[in-house]
Short mmCIF file of C-alpha atoms and ligand atoms in Angstrom, two decimals:
data_model
loop_
_atom_site.label_atom_id
_atom_site.label_comp_id
_atom_site.label_asym_id
_atom_site.label_seq_id
_atom_site.Cartn_x
_atom_site.Cartn_y
_atom_site.Cartn_z
CA UNK A 1 14.86 -10.16 -0.62
CA UNK A 2 11.75 -8.25 0.36
CA UNK A 3 10.15 -5.45 -1.61
CA UNK A 4 8.78 -2.30 -0.07
CA UNK A 5 6.31 -0.19 -2.01
CA UNK A 6 6.29 3.32 -0.63
CA UNK A 7 3.22 5.50 -0.81
CA UNK A 8 2.59 9.19 -0.20
CA UNK A 9 5.01 10.31 2.47
CA UNK A 10 7.50 7.62 1.61
CA UNK A 11 8.73 8.47 -1.89
CA UNK A 12 12.24 7.97 -0.64
CA UNK A 13 13.32 5.52 2.00
CA UNK A 14 16.22 7.44 3.48
CA UNK A 15 17.01 4.62 5.90
CA UNK A 16 18.16 2.58 2.89
CA UNK A 17 21.94 2.28 2.67
CA UNK A 18 24.31 1.43 -0.17
CA UNK A 19 21.63 2.15 -2.71
CA UNK A 20 21.75 1.43 -6.40
CA UNK A 21 19.02 1.98 -8.94
CA UNK A 22 17.88 -0.18 -11.80
CA UNK A 23 15.44 0.81 -14.51
CA UNK A 24 13.18 -2.09 -15.42
CA UNK A 25 10.85 -2.65 -18.33
CA UNK A 26 7.94 -5.05 -18.37
CA UNK A 27 5.43 -6.29 -20.95
CA UNK A 28 3.05 -3.77 -19.34
CA UNK A 29 5.31 -0.78 -19.67
CA UNK A 30 7.45 0.95 -17.12
CA UNK A 31 7.02 0.81 -13.37
CA UNK A 32 6.51 4.01 -11.39
CA UNK A 33 10.27 4.53 -11.26
CA UNK A 34 13.59 2.77 -11.10
CA UNK A 35 13.91 0.01 -8.53
CA UNK A 36 16.09 1.12 -5.64
CA UNK A 37 18.14 -1.68 -4.13
CA UNK A 38 19.83 -1.19 -0.82
CA UNK A 39 20.17 -2.50 2.69
CA UNK A 40 17.72 -1.84 5.48
CA UNK A 41 18.72 -3.06 8.94
CA UNK A 42 21.54 -4.88 7.17
CA UNK A 43 19.21 -6.83 4.86
CA UNK A 44 18.94 -6.44 1.11
CA UNK A 45 15.60 -4.93 0.04
CA UNK A 46 14.19 -3.35 -3.07
CA UNK A 47 12.17 -0.17 -2.79
CA UNK A 48 9.72 1.30 -5.27
CA UNK A 49 7.95 4.65 -4.92
CA UNK A 50 4.40 3.99 -6.09
CA UNK A 51 3.73 7.60 -7.09
CA UNK A 52 7.17 8.04 -8.68
CA UNK A 53 10.17 9.57 -7.00
CA UNK A 54 8.85 13.09 -7.60
CA UNK A 55 5.35 12.12 -6.40
CA UNK A 56 3.80 12.91 -9.77
CA UNK A 57 1.75 9.81 -10.59
CA UNK A 58 -1.87 10.00 -9.40
CA UNK A 59 -3.49 6.87 -7.88
CA UNK A 60 -5.55 6.10 -11.00
CA UNK A 61 -2.55 6.63 -13.28
CA UNK A 62 -0.17 4.25 -11.53
CA UNK A 63 0.93 1.36 -13.69
CA UNK A 64 0.17 -1.24 -11.02
CA UNK A 65 0.74 -4.10 -13.45
CA UNK A 66 4.24 -2.93 -14.35
CA UNK A 67 5.09 -2.40 -10.69
CA UNK A 68 4.02 -5.87 -9.62
CA UNK A 69 5.44 -7.56 -12.72
CA UNK A 70 8.84 -6.00 -12.07
CA UNK A 71 8.79 -7.29 -8.47
CA UNK A 72 7.81 -10.74 -9.71
CA UNK A 73 10.69 -10.60 -12.21
CA UNK A 74 13.02 -9.87 -9.30
CA UNK A 75 11.59 -12.95 -7.53
CA UNK A 76 11.12 -11.04 -4.28
CA UNK A 77 10.14 -13.19 -1.31
CA UNK A 78 7.41 -10.84 -0.11
CA UNK A 79 5.99 -7.38 -0.60
CA UNK A 80 5.22 -4.82 2.11
CA UNK A 81 3.12 -1.94 0.84
CA UNK A 82 2.80 1.32 2.69
CA UNK A 83 -0.75 2.56 2.34
CA UNK A 84 -1.63 6.07 3.43
CA UNK A 85 -5.28 6.24 4.39
CA UNK A 86 -8.12 8.06 6.08
CA UNK A 87 -9.83 6.64 9.16
CA UNK A 88 -13.46 5.69 8.64
CA UNK A 89 -13.93 3.93 11.96
CA UNK A 90 -14.01 6.54 14.68
CA UNK A 91 -11.28 4.89 16.74
CA UNK A 92 -8.86 4.82 13.82
CA UNK A 93 -7.75 8.43 13.98
CA UNK A 94 -4.72 10.22 12.55
CA UNK A 95 -1.47 8.60 13.62
CA UNK A 96 -2.91 5.08 13.78
CA UNK A 97 -1.01 2.27 12.09
CA UNK A 98 -3.09 -0.66 10.82
CA UNK A 99 -2.40 -4.00 9.20
CA UNK A 100 -5.58 -4.51 7.17
CA UNK A 101 -6.96 -7.99 6.62
CA UNK A 102 -9.75 -7.27 4.15
CA UNK A 103 -10.42 -5.08 1.13
CA UNK A 104 -13.44 -3.56 -0.55
CA UNK A 105 -12.66 -2.27 -4.02
CA UNK A 106 -14.53 0.84 -5.25
CA UNK A 107 -12.06 1.65 -8.03
CA UNK A 108 -12.96 1.51 -11.70
CA UNK A 109 -11.28 1.65 -15.09
CA UNK A 110 -7.90 0.53 -13.78
CA UNK A 111 -5.94 -2.22 -15.50
CA UNK A 112 -6.47 -4.76 -12.80
CA UNK A 113 -5.44 -8.18 -14.11
CA UNK A 114 -2.60 -9.96 -15.88
CA UNK A 115 -5.10 -12.47 -17.24
CA UNK A 116 -6.67 -10.78 -20.24
CA UNK A 117 -6.33 -10.72 -23.99
CA UNK A 118 -6.81 -13.49 -26.52
CA UNK A 119 -3.53 -15.21 -25.62
CA UNK A 120 -4.47 -15.72 -22.00
CA UNK A 121 -6.91 -18.39 -20.85
CA UNK A 122 -9.61 -17.12 -18.49
CA UNK A 123 -8.11 -17.42 -15.01
CA UNK A 124 -9.65 -16.71 -11.62
CA UNK A 125 -7.56 -16.40 -8.49
CA UNK A 126 -8.82 -16.96 -4.96
CA UNK A 127 -8.93 -13.67 -3.07
CA UNK A 128 -10.97 -14.62 0.00
CA UNK A 129 -8.11 -13.49 2.20
CA UNK A 130 -6.56 -10.72 0.11
CA UNK A 131 -3.40 -10.32 2.19
CA UNK A 132 -0.72 -12.88 2.91
CA UNK A 133 -1.14 -14.30 6.43
CA UNK A 134 2.64 -14.75 6.69
CA UNK A 135 3.42 -11.15 5.76
CA UNK A 136 0.68 -9.80 8.04
CA UNK A 137 2.07 -11.80 10.94
CA UNK A 138 5.57 -10.55 10.17
CA UNK A 139 4.38 -6.92 10.39
CA UNK A 140 2.40 -7.47 13.57
CA UNK A 141 5.25 -9.30 15.29
CA UNK A 142 7.75 -6.69 14.14
CA UNK A 143 5.56 -3.90 15.54
CA UNK A 144 5.26 -5.69 18.88
CA UNK A 145 9.02 -6.24 19.01
CA UNK A 146 9.74 -2.54 18.56
CA UNK A 147 6.91 -1.39 20.82
CA UNK A 148 4.90 0.30 18.11
CA UNK A 149 1.19 -0.23 18.41
CA UNK A 150 -0.60 -1.40 15.28
CA UNK A 151 -4.22 -2.39 14.82
CA UNK A 152 -4.37 -6.03 13.77
CA UNK A 153 -7.13 -6.28 11.15
CA UNK A 154 -9.17 -3.66 9.33
CA UNK A 155 -11.12 -3.52 6.10
CA UNK A 156 -9.37 -1.29 3.61
CA UNK A 157 -11.76 0.46 1.24
CA UNK A 158 -10.09 1.53 -1.98
CA UNK A 159 -11.59 4.52 -3.77
CA UNK A 160 -10.78 5.84 -7.21
CA UNK A 161 -9.50 9.30 -6.30
CA UNK A 162 -7.67 11.46 -6.84
CA UNK A 163 -10.34 13.56 -5.12
CA UNK A 164 -11.18 12.74 -1.54
CA UNK A 165 -14.59 11.27 -0.74
CA UNK A 166 -17.83 13.01 0.17
CA UNK A 167 -19.21 12.56 3.68
CA UNK A 168 -22.04 10.45 2.22
CA UNK A 169 -19.57 8.20 0.42
CA UNK A 170 -17.73 7.64 3.69
CA UNK A 171 -21.06 6.87 5.41
CA UNK A 172 -21.72 4.29 2.75
CA UNK A 173 -18.23 2.81 3.10
CA UNK A 174 -18.80 2.59 6.87
CA UNK A 175 -22.13 0.79 6.29
CA UNK A 176 -20.34 -1.57 3.92
CA UNK A 177 -17.89 -2.41 6.69
CA UNK A 178 -14.91 -0.29 5.59
CA UNK A 179 -12.59 0.79 8.41
CA UNK A 180 -9.99 2.82 6.54
CA UNK A 181 -10.03 4.37 3.09
CA UNK A 182 -7.22 4.84 0.61
CA UNK A 183 -6.73 5.06 -3.13
CA UNK A 184 -3.89 2.71 -4.04
CA UNK A 185 -4.44 -0.66 -2.38
CA UNK A 186 -6.23 -1.95 -5.46
CA UNK A 187 -5.53 -3.42 -7.92
CA UNK A 188 -2.08 -3.70 -6.33
CA UNK A 189 -3.06 -6.44 -3.86
CA UNK A 190 -4.98 -8.43 -6.48
CA UNK A 191 -2.15 -8.27 -8.98
CA UNK A 192 0.28 -9.47 -6.30
CA UNK A 193 -2.02 -12.45 -5.73
CA UNK A 194 -2.18 -13.15 -9.47
CA UNK A 195 1.61 -12.95 -9.62
CA UNK A 196 1.93 -15.34 -6.69
CA UNK A 197 3.64 -12.75 -4.49
CA UNK A 198 3.08 -12.67 -0.72
CA UNK A 199 1.74 -9.19 -0.07
CA UNK A 200 0.63 -7.26 3.01
CA UNK A 201 0.02 -3.59 3.69
CA UNK A 202 0.93 -1.31 6.54
CA UNK A 203 -1.74 1.39 6.65
CA UNK A 204 -0.79 4.82 7.89
CA UNK A 205 -3.88 6.80 8.92
CA UNK A 206 -3.23 10.49 8.30
CA UNK A 207 -6.71 11.98 8.68
CA UNK A 208 -10.24 11.27 9.77
CA UNK A 209 -12.15 10.40 6.59
CA UNK A 210 -14.60 12.97 5.21
CA UNK A 211 -17.37 13.82 7.65
CA UNK A 212 -15.71 12.04 10.61
CA UNK A 213 -13.97 13.53 13.64
CA UNK A 214 -12.20 16.79 12.89
CA UNK A 215 -12.94 16.27 9.18
CA UNK A 216 -16.63 16.89 9.84
CA UNK A 217 -16.78 19.91 7.53
CA UNK A 218 -13.62 19.49 5.47
CA UNK A 219 -10.33 17.64 5.35
CA UNK A 220 -7.59 20.16 6.00
CA UNK A 221 -4.94 18.97 3.59
CA UNK A 222 -2.31 21.27 5.05
CA UNK A 223 -2.54 19.33 8.33
CA UNK A 224 -1.77 15.98 6.75
CA UNK A 225 1.97 16.37 6.15
CA UNK A 226 2.70 16.80 9.81
CA UNK A 227 0.86 13.62 10.86
CA UNK A 228 2.24 11.78 7.88
CA UNK A 229 5.86 12.62 8.67
CA UNK A 230 5.48 11.71 12.34
CA UNK A 231 3.73 8.42 11.59
CA UNK A 232 5.96 7.36 8.70
CA UNK A 233 8.93 7.37 11.07
CA UNK A 234 7.13 4.74 13.15
CA UNK A 235 6.21 2.77 10.03
CA UNK A 236 9.85 2.71 8.94
CA UNK A 237 10.87 1.39 12.35
CA UNK A 238 8.43 -1.49 11.85
CA UNK A 239 9.75 -2.10 8.34
CA UNK A 240 13.30 -2.29 9.66
CA UNK A 241 12.32 -4.76 12.33
CA UNK A 242 10.30 -6.80 9.83
CA UNK A 243 13.17 -7.25 7.39
CA UNK A 244 15.57 -7.94 10.25
CA UNK A 245 13.33 -10.72 11.50
CA UNK A 246 12.76 -12.13 8.07
CA UNK A 247 16.51 -12.72 7.80
N1 LIG B 1 -9.42 9.06 1.57
C1 LIG B 1 -8.78 8.40 0.59
N2 LIG B 1 -7.46 8.27 0.55
C2 LIG B 1 -6.75 8.84 1.53
C3 LIG B 1 -7.36 9.56 2.57
C4 LIG B 1 -8.77 9.68 2.59
O1 LIG B 1 -9.38 10.31 3.47
N3 LIG B 1 -6.37 10.02 3.37
C5 LIG B 1 -5.20 9.57 2.83
N4 LIG B 1 -5.42 8.85 1.72
#
Protein backbone atom coordinates (compact mmCIF):
# COMPACT_ATOMS: atom_id res chain seq x y z
CA UNK A 1 0.00 0.00 0.00
CA UNK A 2 1.30 3.41 -0.98
CA UNK A 3 0.86 6.60 1.01
CA UNK A 4 0.01 9.94 -0.51
CA UNK A 5 0.70 13.11 1.43
CA UNK A 6 -1.43 15.91 0.07
CA UNK A 7 -0.33 19.51 0.26
CA UNK A 8 -2.09 22.81 -0.32
CA UNK A 9 -4.71 22.24 -2.99
CA UNK A 10 -5.03 18.58 -2.14
CA UNK A 11 -6.51 18.49 1.37
CA UNK A 12 -8.99 15.96 0.12
CA UNK A 13 -8.36 13.37 -2.54
CA UNK A 14 -11.83 13.12 -4.00
CA UNK A 15 -10.75 10.42 -6.43
CA UNK A 16 -10.41 8.08 -3.43
CA UNK A 17 -13.21 5.54 -3.21
CA UNK A 18 -14.56 3.42 -0.37
CA UNK A 19 -12.86 5.60 2.17
CA UNK A 20 -12.50 4.95 5.85
CA UNK A 21 -10.66 7.04 8.39
CA UNK A 22 -8.43 6.02 11.24
CA UNK A 23 -7.08 8.28 13.95
CA UNK A 24 -3.51 7.36 14.84
CA UNK A 25 -1.31 8.33 17.74
CA UNK A 26 2.46 8.20 17.77
CA UNK A 27 5.21 8.75 20.34
CA UNK A 28 5.55 12.19 18.73
CA UNK A 29 1.93 13.19 19.08
CA UNK A 30 -0.83 13.26 16.55
CA UNK A 31 -0.42 13.43 12.80
CA UNK A 32 -1.98 16.28 10.83
CA UNK A 33 -5.28 14.40 10.72
CA UNK A 34 -6.83 10.98 10.55
CA UNK A 35 -5.41 8.61 7.97
CA UNK A 36 -7.84 8.17 5.09
CA UNK A 37 -7.75 4.70 3.56
CA UNK A 38 -9.40 4.07 0.26
CA UNK A 39 -8.89 2.84 -3.26
CA UNK A 40 -7.36 4.87 -6.05
CA UNK A 41 -7.43 3.30 -9.51
CA UNK A 42 -8.55 0.13 -7.75
CA UNK A 43 -5.50 0.00 -5.46
CA UNK A 44 -5.51 0.46 -1.70
CA UNK A 45 -3.78 3.69 -0.63
CA UNK A 46 -3.61 5.79 2.49
CA UNK A 47 -3.96 9.55 2.22
CA UNK A 48 -2.90 12.19 4.70
CA UNK A 49 -3.54 15.93 4.37
CA UNK A 50 -0.32 17.57 5.53
CA UNK A 51 -1.99 20.83 6.56
CA UNK A 52 -4.97 19.08 8.15
CA UNK A 53 -8.29 18.46 6.48
CA UNK A 54 -9.40 22.06 7.11
CA UNK A 55 -6.04 23.43 5.89
CA UNK A 56 -5.28 24.99 9.27
CA UNK A 57 -1.75 23.78 10.06
CA UNK A 58 1.00 26.15 8.87
CA UNK A 59 4.17 24.66 7.33
CA UNK A 60 6.29 25.30 10.44
CA UNK A 61 3.61 23.87 12.73
CA UNK A 62 3.16 20.55 10.97
CA UNK A 63 4.07 17.57 13.11
CA UNK A 64 6.25 15.99 10.43
CA UNK A 65 7.55 13.37 12.84
CA UNK A 66 4.07 12.15 13.75
CA UNK A 67 3.05 12.07 10.09
CA UNK A 68 6.02 9.98 9.00
CA UNK A 69 5.94 7.76 12.09
CA UNK A 70 2.29 6.93 11.46
CA UNK A 71 3.10 5.94 7.85
CA UNK A 72 5.98 3.81 9.07
CA UNK A 73 3.63 2.16 11.57
CA UNK A 74 1.32 1.32 8.68
CA UNK A 75 4.33 -0.24 6.88
CA UNK A 76 3.52 1.57 3.64
CA UNK A 77 5.59 0.48 0.66
CA UNK A 78 6.32 4.01 -0.53
CA UNK A 79 5.34 7.62 -0.03
CA UNK A 80 4.37 10.13 -2.71
CA UNK A 81 4.28 13.68 -1.43
CA UNK A 82 2.53 16.47 -3.27
CA UNK A 83 4.59 19.61 -2.91
CA UNK A 84 3.14 22.94 -3.99
CA UNK A 85 5.92 25.30 -4.95
CA UNK A 86 7.05 28.48 -6.63
CA UNK A 87 9.25 28.42 -9.73
CA UNK A 88 12.72 29.88 -9.21
CA UNK A 89 14.14 28.78 -12.55
CA UNK A 90 12.61 30.91 -15.25
CA UNK A 91 11.44 27.94 -17.32
CA UNK A 92 9.58 26.39 -14.39
CA UNK A 93 6.49 28.58 -14.53
CA UNK A 94 3.01 28.14 -13.09
CA UNK A 95 1.41 24.88 -14.16
CA UNK A 96 4.70 22.97 -14.35
CA UNK A 97 4.93 19.58 -12.67
CA UNK A 98 8.37 18.52 -11.42
CA UNK A 99 9.87 15.45 -9.82
CA UNK A 100 12.71 16.98 -7.80
CA UNK A 101 15.93 15.06 -7.27
CA UNK A 102 17.71 17.33 -4.80
CA UNK A 103 16.92 19.46 -1.76
CA UNK A 104 18.39 22.51 -0.08
CA UNK A 105 17.00 23.04 3.40
CA UNK A 106 16.59 26.63 4.64
CA UNK A 107 14.16 25.76 7.44
CA UNK A 108 14.97 26.18 11.10
CA UNK A 109 13.57 25.25 14.49
CA UNK A 110 11.57 22.31 13.18
CA UNK A 111 11.70 18.93 14.89
CA UNK A 112 13.66 17.26 12.17
CA UNK A 113 14.94 13.91 13.46
CA UNK A 114 13.79 10.76 15.23
CA UNK A 115 17.30 10.29 16.57
CA UNK A 116 17.53 12.58 19.58
CA UNK A 117 17.24 12.40 23.33
CA UNK A 118 19.33 10.49 25.85
CA UNK A 119 17.78 7.13 24.94
CA UNK A 120 18.81 7.31 21.31
CA UNK A 121 22.37 6.69 20.14
CA UNK A 122 23.72 9.36 17.78
CA UNK A 123 22.70 8.21 14.31
CA UNK A 124 23.47 9.73 10.91
CA UNK A 125 21.60 8.71 7.80
CA UNK A 126 22.93 9.05 4.26
CA UNK A 127 21.00 11.73 2.39
CA UNK A 128 23.18 12.24 -0.69
CA UNK A 129 20.21 11.39 -2.88
CA UNK A 130 17.31 12.63 -0.78
CA UNK A 131 14.55 11.03 -2.84
CA UNK A 132 13.98 7.37 -3.58
CA UNK A 133 15.17 6.51 -7.11
CA UNK A 134 12.45 3.85 -7.36
CA UNK A 135 9.64 6.22 -6.41
CA UNK A 136 10.97 8.97 -8.68
CA UNK A 137 11.08 6.54 -11.60
CA UNK A 138 7.55 5.40 -10.81
CA UNK A 139 6.27 9.00 -11.01
CA UNK A 140 8.16 9.79 -14.20
CA UNK A 141 7.01 6.61 -15.93
CA UNK A 142 3.45 7.15 -14.76
CA UNK A 143 3.47 10.69 -16.14
CA UNK A 144 4.78 9.47 -19.49
CA UNK A 145 2.14 6.74 -19.62
CA UNK A 146 -0.68 9.23 -19.15
CA UNK A 147 0.84 11.88 -21.41
CA UNK A 148 1.41 14.44 -18.68
CA UNK A 149 4.68 16.28 -19.00
CA UNK A 150 6.83 16.44 -15.87
CA UNK A 151 10.30 17.86 -15.42
CA UNK A 152 12.65 15.07 -14.40
CA UNK A 153 14.99 16.54 -11.79
CA UNK A 154 15.03 19.85 -9.95
CA UNK A 155 16.50 21.14 -6.73
CA UNK A 156 13.76 21.83 -4.21
CA UNK A 157 14.60 24.67 -1.84
CA UNK A 158 12.64 24.48 1.39
CA UNK A 159 12.01 27.76 3.19
CA UNK A 160 10.58 28.30 6.64
CA UNK A 161 7.45 30.26 5.76
CA UNK A 162 4.68 30.86 6.31
CA UNK A 163 5.50 34.15 4.60
CA UNK A 164 6.66 34.03 1.01
CA UNK A 165 10.25 34.95 0.20
CA UNK A 166 11.76 38.31 -0.71
CA UNK A 167 13.10 38.81 -4.22
CA UNK A 168 16.64 38.85 -2.78
CA UNK A 169 16.06 35.56 -0.99
CA UNK A 170 14.93 34.01 -4.26
CA UNK A 171 18.03 35.43 -5.99
CA UNK A 172 20.14 33.78 -3.35
CA UNK A 173 18.28 30.49 -3.70
CA UNK A 174 18.84 30.67 -7.48
CA UNK A 175 22.58 31.28 -6.91
CA UNK A 176 22.61 28.31 -4.55
CA UNK A 177 21.17 26.16 -7.32
CA UNK A 178 17.53 26.01 -6.20
CA UNK A 179 15.02 25.46 -9.02
CA UNK A 180 11.73 25.47 -7.13
CA UNK A 181 10.83 26.72 -3.66
CA UNK A 182 8.33 25.36 -1.18
CA UNK A 183 7.83 25.22 2.56
CA UNK A 184 7.01 21.63 3.46
CA UNK A 185 9.50 19.30 1.78
CA UNK A 186 11.72 19.35 4.85
CA UNK A 187 12.08 17.76 7.30
CA UNK A 188 9.51 15.43 5.72
CA UNK A 189 11.94 13.87 3.23
CA UNK A 190 14.69 13.46 5.83
CA UNK A 191 12.36 11.84 8.34
CA UNK A 192 11.16 9.43 5.65
CA UNK A 193 14.79 8.47 5.07
CA UNK A 194 15.36 8.00 8.80
CA UNK A 195 12.25 5.85 8.96
CA UNK A 196 13.44 3.77 6.02
CA UNK A 197 10.49 4.78 3.83
CA UNK A 198 10.87 5.20 0.06
CA UNK A 199 9.80 8.78 -0.57
CA UNK A 200 9.48 10.99 -3.64
CA UNK A 201 7.72 14.28 -4.30
CA UNK A 202 5.60 15.54 -7.13
CA UNK A 203 6.07 19.30 -7.23
CA UNK A 204 3.21 21.45 -8.45
CA UNK A 205 4.45 24.90 -9.47
CA UNK A 206 1.69 27.43 -8.83
CA UNK A 207 3.53 30.74 -9.21
CA UNK A 208 6.76 32.33 -10.31
CA UNK A 209 8.81 32.80 -7.14
CA UNK A 210 9.20 36.32 -5.75
CA UNK A 211 10.85 38.69 -8.18
CA UNK A 212 10.61 36.28 -11.15
CA UNK A 213 8.31 36.41 -14.17
CA UNK A 214 4.92 37.91 -13.39
CA UNK A 215 5.84 37.93 -9.69
CA UNK A 216 8.39 40.69 -10.36
CA UNK A 217 6.67 43.16 -8.02
CA UNK A 218 4.44 40.89 -5.96
CA UNK A 219 2.95 37.42 -5.85
CA UNK A 220 -0.75 37.74 -6.48
CA UNK A 221 -2.11 35.18 -4.07
CA UNK A 222 -5.61 35.40 -5.52
CA UNK A 223 -4.26 34.01 -8.80
CA UNK A 224 -2.82 30.88 -7.24
CA UNK A 225 -6.01 28.90 -6.64
CA UNK A 226 -6.87 28.82 -10.29
CA UNK A 227 -3.48 27.43 -11.36
CA UNK A 228 -3.44 25.11 -8.39
CA UNK A 229 -6.81 23.57 -9.18
CA UNK A 230 -5.98 23.09 -12.85
CA UNK A 231 -2.58 21.55 -12.12
CA UNK A 232 -3.68 19.34 -9.24
CA UNK A 233 -6.06 17.54 -11.60
CA UNK A 234 -3.04 16.57 -13.70
CA UNK A 235 -1.09 15.56 -10.60
CA UNK A 236 -3.93 13.29 -9.49
CA UNK A 237 -3.95 11.63 -12.91
CA UNK A 238 -0.26 10.84 -12.44
CA UNK A 239 -0.92 9.53 -8.93
CA UNK A 240 -3.62 7.22 -10.24
CA UNK A 241 -1.34 5.87 -12.93
CA UNK A 242 1.52 5.48 -10.44
CA UNK A 243 -0.48 3.37 -8.00
CA UNK A 244 -1.97 1.37 -10.86
CA UNK A 245 1.50 0.53 -12.13
CA UNK A 246 2.83 -0.25 -8.71
CA UNK A 247 0.22 -3.01 -8.44
N1 LIG B 1 7.49 30.06 -2.12
C1 LIG B 1 7.40 29.13 -1.14
N2 LIG B 1 6.43 28.23 -1.10
C2 LIG B 1 5.51 28.25 -2.08
C3 LIG B 1 5.55 29.19 -3.11
C4 LIG B 1 6.59 30.15 -3.13
O1 LIG B 1 6.68 31.03 -4.02
N3 LIG B 1 4.48 28.95 -3.91
C5 LIG B 1 3.83 27.88 -3.37
N4 LIG B 1 4.45 27.45 -2.26
